[in-house]
Amino acid sequence: MVALRLGVNVDHVATLRQQRGTRYPDPVYAAAIAEQAGADQITIHLREDRRHIVDRDLRVMRETVQVPLNLEMAVTEEMVGLALKYKPDTVTLVPEKREERTTEGGLDVLGQMDRVRDATTRLKDAGIAVSLFIDPAIDQVAASQLAGATIIELHTGDYCDGPTPAIRAAELERLRLAAIAGHELGLVVAAGHGIDYRNVHEIAALPHVEELNIGHSIVCQAVFVGFERAVAEMIAAMVEGQA
Ligand code: PXP
């Protein structure tokens, strides 16, 4: 089994800052602590409405973050332009609706192949790795490869939020099959959304999943134990899940 990497999503540190219009807490500081605690990647989502991460965070983190920087963004001209300007190591293309509380559902790559392929090509030509955040559906996995992505991030929300054990078991099986399909197509397989300290074990045990991007649960745990320990506890839980 490959070692599982942790991408720490620091968006919700910025959510707290934006809530009061202060300069603190600074997600740049959170990213540095996460790195020290062993994070393999820093993930940020620059939303069109700038509700948490703002352009300054991307600009400063591009200079300060030492592990790979993963920018989640919508497939828009504005965002592609910003990615080409700041050159994060990876761009994860996600769907975005203004009213949603968080990213709901994966990107419909199949339904907008030309648009996704065009953005993917432009980003890859600039040396940026491209990941597509998709539902764990085989047709979306295959479409992601056709669009030129080298990484897929499987949306784990339906598993994590599944209301019954039976639904969660079915969703875990979908994730397993999608991960196998992605691997067979030569894609790097990541996963994320809704992962916490309880459900991470089963996700960490999925075949071929190499990276988890986790935000909300780590930021919430940090309120009680501090950011460094919250990240370290998640890494320990991932190792336990893989054992
Ligand atoms: N991965 C992607 C693509 C996301 O959009 C999000 C949410 O911003 C996450 C991972 C992290 O999700 P959570 O905050 O629920 O851990």
Tab-separated table of C-alpha atoms and ligand atoms in Angstrom:
chain	number	residue	atom	x	y	z
A	1	MET	CA	0.000	0.000	0.000
A	2	VAL	CA	1.360	3.457	-0.881
A	3	ALA	CA	1.853	6.018	1.895
A	4	LEU	CA	-1.199	8.205	2.137
A	5	ARG	CA	-0.590	11.969	1.853
A	6	LEU	CA	-2.576	14.548	3.790
A	7	GLY	CA	-3.596	17.819	2.177
A	8	VAL	CA	-4.753	20.225	4.884
A	9	ASN	CA	-7.471	22.584	3.713
A	10	VAL	CA	-7.111	25.882	5.606
A	11	ASP	CA	-10.214	27.592	4.150
A	12	HIS	CA	-12.083	27.603	7.437
A	13	VAL	CA	-9.368	29.502	9.242
A	14	ALA	CA	-10.088	32.192	6.649
A	15	THR	CA	-13.836	31.761	7.242
A	16	LEU	CA	-13.313	32.858	10.869
A	17	ARG	CA	-11.282	35.854	9.761
A	18	GLN	CA	-13.860	36.964	7.197
A	19	GLN	CA	-16.654	36.561	9.752
A	20	ARG	CA	-15.390	39.622	11.634
A	21	GLY	CA	-13.334	41.392	8.981
A	22	THR	CA	-10.175	41.137	11.097
A	23	ARG	CA	-6.646	40.285	10.009
A	24	TYR	CA	-6.668	37.152	12.171
A	25	PRO	CA	-6.691	34.195	12.213
A	26	ASP	CA	-4.393	34.087	9.210
A	27	PRO	CA	-4.658	30.974	6.990
A	28	VAL	CA	-1.038	31.591	5.978
A	29	TYR	CA	-0.020	30.967	9.596
A	30	ALA	CA	-2.249	27.881	9.721
A	31	ALA	CA	-0.563	26.551	6.587
A	32	ALA	CA	2.884	26.962	8.155
A	33	ILE	CA	1.812	25.126	11.317
A	34	ALA	CA	0.190	22.362	9.251
A	35	GLU	CA	3.455	21.896	7.372
A	36	GLN	CA	5.370	21.647	10.636
A	37	ALA	CA	2.900	19.057	11.888
A	38	GLY	CA	3.537	16.877	8.833
A	39	ALA	CA	1.000	17.952	6.202
A	40	ASP	CA	2.081	16.866	2.732
A	41	GLN	CA	0.108	19.538	0.922
A	42	ILE	CA	-1.805	22.744	1.608
A	43	THR	CA	-5.179	23.076	-0.072
A	44	ILE	CA	-7.156	26.290	-0.527
A	45	HIS	CA	-10.377	27.033	-2.373
A	46	LEU	CA	-10.549	30.487	-3.912
A	47	ARG	CA	-14.293	30.848	-4.375
A	48	GLU	CA	-15.745	33.336	-6.828
A	49	ASP	CA	-17.453	35.180	-3.940
A	50	ARG	CA	-14.193	35.235	-1.871
A	51	ARG	CA	-16.163	34.140	1.172
A	52	HIS	CA	-13.075	32.706	2.888
A	53	ILE	CA	-9.783	32.542	0.993
A	54	VAL	CA	-8.969	35.828	-0.774
A	55	ASP	CA	-6.493	36.612	-3.542
A	56	ARG	CA	-3.908	37.853	-1.028
A	57	ASP	CA	-3.884	34.420	0.669
A	58	LEU	CA	-3.106	32.716	-2.630
A	59	ARG	CA	-0.406	35.259	-3.445
A	60	VAL	CA	1.295	35.008	-0.046
A	61	MET	CA	0.976	31.226	0.245
A	62	ARG	CA	2.525	30.817	-3.179
A	63	GLU	CA	5.601	32.454	-1.657
A	64	THR	CA	5.573	30.835	1.787
A	65	VAL	CA	4.191	27.303	1.486
A	66	GLN	CA	6.972	24.784	1.026
A	67	VAL	CA	4.952	21.622	0.384
A	68	PRO	CA	2.843	21.442	-2.777
A	69	LEU	CA	0.047	24.031	-2.936
A	70	ASN	CA	-3.280	22.785	-4.272
A	71	LEU	CA	-5.733	25.420	-5.490
A	72	GLU	CA	-9.369	24.367	-5.702
A	73	MET	CA	-11.330	26.535	-8.110
A	74	ALA	CA	-14.277	26.719	-10.461
A	75	VAL	CA	-13.827	26.281	-14.213
A	76	THR	CA	-14.033	29.976	-15.112
A	77	GLU	CA	-11.871	32.346	-17.138
A	78	GLU	CA	-11.140	34.439	-14.055
A	79	MET	CA	-9.911	31.459	-12.052
A	80	VAL	CA	-7.850	29.977	-14.875
A	81	GLY	CA	-6.232	33.410	-15.259
A	82	LEU	CA	-5.367	33.563	-11.549
A	83	ALA	CA	-3.965	30.027	-11.602
A	84	LEU	CA	-1.779	30.868	-14.601
A	85	LYS	CA	-0.579	33.969	-12.760
A	86	TYR	CA	0.235	32.369	-9.400
A	87	LYS	CA	1.079	28.841	-10.570
A	88	PRO	CA	0.014	26.583	-7.709
A	89	ASP	CA	1.525	23.087	-7.976
A	90	THR	CA	-1.901	21.566	-8.517
A	91	VAL	CA	-5.295	22.915	-9.514
A	92	THR	CA	-8.367	20.945	-8.481
A	93	LEU	CA	-11.343	21.878	-10.624
A	94	VAL	CA	-14.556	21.861	-8.607
A	95	PRO	CA	-18.180	22.801	-9.289
A	96	GLU	CA	-19.323	25.966	-7.583
A	97	LYS	CA	-22.756	27.294	-6.789
A	98	ARG	CA	-23.072	30.643	-5.046
A	99	GLU	CA	-25.789	29.587	-2.577
A	100	GLU	CA	-24.146	26.348	-1.438
A	101	ARG	CA	-22.687	26.060	2.051
A	102	THR	CA	-19.778	23.971	0.783
A	103	THR	CA	-18.937	22.134	-2.448
A	104	GLU	CA	-21.979	19.964	-3.053
A	105	GLY	CA	-21.420	17.110	-5.477
A	106	GLY	CA	-18.626	16.531	-7.939
A	107	LEU	CA	-17.792	18.235	-11.213
A	108	ASP	CA	-19.851	16.964	-14.141
A	109	VAL	CA	-16.883	16.325	-16.444
A	110	LEU	CA	-18.962	14.232	-18.824
A	111	GLY	CA	-21.537	16.999	-19.275
A	112	GLN	CA	-19.013	19.761	-20.009
A	113	MET	CA	-16.126	17.908	-21.572
A	114	ASP	CA	-14.965	20.702	-23.904
A	115	ARG	CA	-14.865	23.310	-21.155
A	116	VAL	CA	-13.020	21.067	-18.700
A	117	ARG	CA	-10.600	19.803	-21.335
A	118	ASP	CA	-9.794	23.341	-22.476
A	119	ALA	CA	-9.053	24.532	-18.905
A	120	THR	CA	-7.085	21.358	-18.160
A	121	THR	CA	-4.936	21.779	-21.269
A	122	ARG	CA	-4.145	25.425	-20.513
A	123	LEU	CA	-3.187	24.654	-16.917
A	124	LYS	CA	-1.084	21.630	-17.844
A	125	ASP	CA	0.700	23.621	-20.538
A	126	ALA	CA	1.759	26.017	-17.771
A	127	GLY	CA	3.237	23.129	-15.764
A	128	ILE	CA	0.348	22.845	-13.276
A	129	ALA	CA	-0.948	19.361	-12.385
A	130	VAL	CA	-4.717	19.080	-12.818
A	131	SER	CA	-7.064	17.170	-10.542
A	132	LEU	CA	-10.813	16.857	-11.105
A	133	PHE	CA	-13.129	16.633	-8.101
A	134	ILE	CA	-15.761	14.105	-9.154
A	135	ASP	CA	-18.443	11.864	-7.732
A	136	PRO	CA	-17.305	8.244	-7.424
A	137	ALA	CA	-18.971	7.238	-10.706
A	138	ILE	CA	-17.140	5.166	-13.301
A	139	ASP	CA	-18.302	7.331	-16.235
A	140	GLN	CA	-16.943	10.475	-14.557
A	141	VAL	CA	-13.636	8.706	-13.853
A	142	ALA	CA	-13.300	7.751	-17.527
A	143	ALA	CA	-14.336	11.265	-18.635
A	144	SER	CA	-11.659	12.765	-16.359
A	145	GLN	CA	-8.968	10.822	-18.125
A	146	LEU	CA	-10.372	11.877	-21.521
A	147	ALA	CA	-10.315	15.505	-20.356
A	148	GLY	CA	-6.572	15.153	-19.764
A	149	ALA	CA	-6.470	15.162	-15.952
A	150	THR	CA	-3.765	13.117	-14.252
A	151	ILE	CA	-5.427	13.173	-10.828
A	152	ILE	CA	-9.006	12.581	-9.675
A	153	GLU	CA	-10.294	13.538	-6.245
A	154	LEU	CA	-13.256	11.370	-5.325
A	155	HIS	CA	-16.052	13.184	-3.480
A	156	THR	CA	-16.496	11.324	-0.203
A	157	GLY	CA	-19.441	13.449	1.020
A	158	ASP	CA	-22.178	10.909	0.308
A	159	TYR	CA	-20.243	8.290	2.255
A	160	CYS	CA	-19.342	10.573	5.158
A	161	ASP	CA	-22.841	12.028	5.492
A	162	GLY	CA	-24.712	8.790	4.734
A	163	PRO	CA	-27.635	8.558	7.166
A	164	THR	CA	-27.596	4.763	7.674
A	165	PRO	CA	-24.894	2.068	7.841
A	166	ALA	CA	-26.371	0.444	4.711
A	167	ILE	CA	-26.113	3.663	2.703
A	168	ARG	CA	-22.591	4.280	3.961
A	169	ALA	CA	-21.572	0.726	3.005
A	170	ALA	CA	-22.985	1.213	-0.505
A	171	GLU	CA	-21.202	4.563	-0.861
A	172	LEU	CA	-17.933	3.063	0.350
A	173	GLU	CA	-18.265	0.387	-2.327
A	174	ARG	CA	-18.809	3.079	-5.000
A	175	LEU	CA	-15.644	4.784	-3.784
A	176	ARG	CA	-13.737	1.503	-3.904
A	177	LEU	CA	-14.833	0.757	-7.484
A	178	ALA	CA	-14.107	4.312	-8.647
A	179	ALA	CA	-10.648	4.207	-7.052
A	180	ILE	CA	-9.869	0.920	-8.808
A	181	ALA	CA	-11.130	2.308	-12.134
A	182	GLY	CA	-9.023	5.447	-11.744
A	183	HIS	CA	-5.928	3.459	-10.921
A	184	GLU	CA	-6.464	1.170	-13.909
A	185	LEU	CA	-6.639	4.243	-16.153
A	186	GLY	CA	-3.319	5.432	-14.767
A	187	LEU	CA	-4.762	8.286	-12.701
A	188	VAL	CA	-3.559	9.327	-9.258
A	189	VAL	CA	-6.515	8.904	-6.904
A	190	ALA	CA	-7.247	11.377	-4.104
A	191	ALA	CA	-10.353	11.743	-1.946
A	192	GLY	CA	-11.978	14.429	0.130
A	193	HIS	CA	-14.988	16.143	1.631
A	194	GLY	CA	-16.581	15.487	4.991
A	195	ILE	CA	-13.729	13.338	6.293
A	196	ASP	CA	-13.378	13.427	10.090
A	197	TYR	CA	-11.480	11.592	12.818
A	198	ARG	CA	-14.048	8.753	12.884
A	199	ASN	CA	-14.718	8.031	9.227
A	200	VAL	CA	-11.133	8.543	8.033
A	201	HIS	CA	-10.134	4.962	8.870
A	202	GLU	CA	-12.330	3.321	6.242
A	203	ILE	CA	-11.374	5.887	3.617
A	204	ALA	CA	-7.675	5.454	4.360
A	205	ALA	CA	-8.121	1.717	3.812
A	206	LEU	CA	-9.532	2.148	0.282
A	207	PRO	CA	-7.317	0.717	-2.455
A	208	HIS	CA	-5.168	3.083	-4.557
A	209	VAL	CA	-6.155	6.258	-2.707
A	210	GLU	CA	-2.936	8.253	-2.309
A	211	GLU	CA	-4.099	11.576	-0.895
A	212	LEU	CA	-6.828	12.932	1.364
A	213	ASN	CA	-7.788	16.616	1.462
A	214	ILE	CA	-9.325	17.463	4.817
A	215	GLY	CA	-10.385	20.824	6.213
A	216	HIS	CA	-13.460	21.292	8.392
A	217	SER	CA	-12.836	18.532	10.939
A	218	ILE	CA	-9.196	19.550	11.450
A	219	VAL	CA	-10.029	23.234	11.936
A	220	CYS	CA	-12.801	22.277	14.395
A	221	GLN	CA	-10.508	19.983	16.382
A	222	ALA	CA	-7.886	22.733	16.437
A	223	VAL	CA	-10.258	24.891	18.488
A	224	PHE	CA	-9.777	22.432	21.353
A	225	VAL	CA	-6.287	20.997	20.919
A	226	GLY	CA	-4.451	23.504	18.731
A	227	PHE	CA	-3.743	23.343	15.019
A	228	GLU	CA	-0.490	21.403	15.167
A	229	ARG	CA	-1.949	18.651	17.310
A	230	ALA	CA	-5.150	18.493	15.247
A	231	VAL	CA	-3.112	17.853	12.091
A	232	ALA	CA	-0.881	15.304	13.846
A	233	GLU	CA	-3.937	13.460	15.190
A	234	MET	CA	-5.378	13.215	11.683
A	235	ILE	CA	-2.116	11.849	10.321
A	236	ALA	CA	-2.082	9.264	13.125
A	237	ALA	CA	-5.680	8.255	12.306
A	238	MET	CA	-4.783	7.862	8.625
A	239	VAL	CA	-1.860	5.599	9.534
A	240	GLU	CA	-4.161	3.550	11.793
A	241	GLY	CA	-6.673	3.196	8.964
A	242	GLN	CA	-4.005	1.929	6.597
A	243	ALA	CA	-2.649	-0.630	9.060
B	1	PXP	N1	-11.690	18.545	-1.311
B	1	PXP	C1	-12.446	19.403	-2.043
B	1	PXP	C2	-12.336	19.347	-3.516
B	1	PXP	C3	-13.283	20.341	-1.405
B	1	PXP	O1	-14.029	21.185	-2.150
B	1	PXP	C4	-13.309	20.394	0.003
B	1	PXP	C5	-14.166	21.416	0.692
B	1	PXP	O2	-13.649	22.690	0.448
B	1	PXP	C6	-12.478	19.502	0.714
B	1	PXP	C7	-11.705	18.578	0.034
B	1	PXP	C8	-12.413	19.519	2.215
B	1	PXP	O3	-13.656	19.171	2.735
B	1	PXP	P1	-13.896	19.255	4.298
B	1	PXP	O4	-13.747	20.690	4.690
B	1	PXP	O5	-15.296	18.732	4.459
B	1	PXP	O6	-12.860	18.394	4.963
